[in-house]
Steps between C-alpha positions, in 0.01 A plus 500: 500500500191408689322186413116504541310188576209459261396156616173626659389706206186358327477480121274738319266240359299199642398180349126445492366291779392154412259480784129502420311795629174317520313727255534268195270232634254767608499645148457158350204428726341834403544428132352151540196641692448767229518238223258278684253788550528589134435141390197490731355813346570389143326166568209681666458721199512200269239332718261792491536541121443130432206500740339787313536305174287219638259718685439731207433199278236384745341846515498559123356154431238550764374843416612543141688829527572501123857388503551124445129456564253715305245711682184297577677179444636444851423207733264728698303562179465130427807450283742213538865573603622173344287467186694739279853391598445116527259500207763665282776251578624383154809297580655258743435159653200622707322695236182288504503482879517876527212535261296274722584713801427833337204668659439234761383637827755311711781627272380859528484482879839328543664747267348814654558381860863426406553850357335661804677281755841539347463880451382558856767272653781672316380853576440419865824296527329196652458143394778532241569131491142415404503783253822367341351153469166618355661755273750247363223254413302777338795625299588142399149447359507825315843419365364169363198684358730728297760225440801716410702206352269487199595685185157451346142477626266215433376666179855530367531877554808645682476492873704819536674349804798716599670238711460118508521486880542818705190723473340730757306214660824335596639834629198557721525147644871547579424840661228349720733217614783747574276733709374209707849361547636834610213564736432830336181581686671656804592839332203714402271218584338302785737209484628534858160539648369209292785271610430564869134391469456163697344309209775617269783415741354152531468462123815641343371426148268798547788744510 
C-alpha cells in the first residue's frame, strides 16, 4: 500500500492577519475632518442667527417696523429705545437707577450702537471677542433689569418669572462667549481675512 506524503498540503482556511493595512488611520482622519467641518458649519449657523437677533432689534427700534417697536415710534421718528424698557423696570436692586437712565440720550446711543455693533460683528464674523464682551455686559444689565430671582414685583404682583437664574439673556451671553472662544468667524464669514489685517494681528483682542 502506497503511503502519500501530505506534509506540503495547505489547510483550507487561514487565520485573519493581525497586521494593520493602513486604512484605519485614514478612515479615522476622514471622520475627524468631517466632524470638524460639521461643527464649524453648525457654529457658523448659530453665529448668523444670533447676529440677526441683535441686528433686527437695532433695525426695528430704529425704524419702528411694527414688531417690538410700533410704527412711528422708532428712534428715527424721535422715540427712545430705552425709555419703554428701562422705565418699566419694576423689580430688582437697580430699579431706581434704570428709571433714571430711561430715555437718556447717552443710554439710547450706547444701547443702539451696542445692538448694531454686535449684530454686524456676528454676521460678518469679525471682532467676535469685542462682541462677546459688549454683548455679555448688555445681557447682564438686561438680566438685572428683569431680575428673574424675584417672585414678586415691587407692587406685590407676581413677577411671572419662569426660572430664578437661567433665562434667555444668560443663554445669549453664553452663546456669544462660545462663538468667540471657538473662533467661529472663519466659516461663512470674514474671520480669516480680518485676522490677517496688520492692525488686527498686532492687537489680538480685536479678533
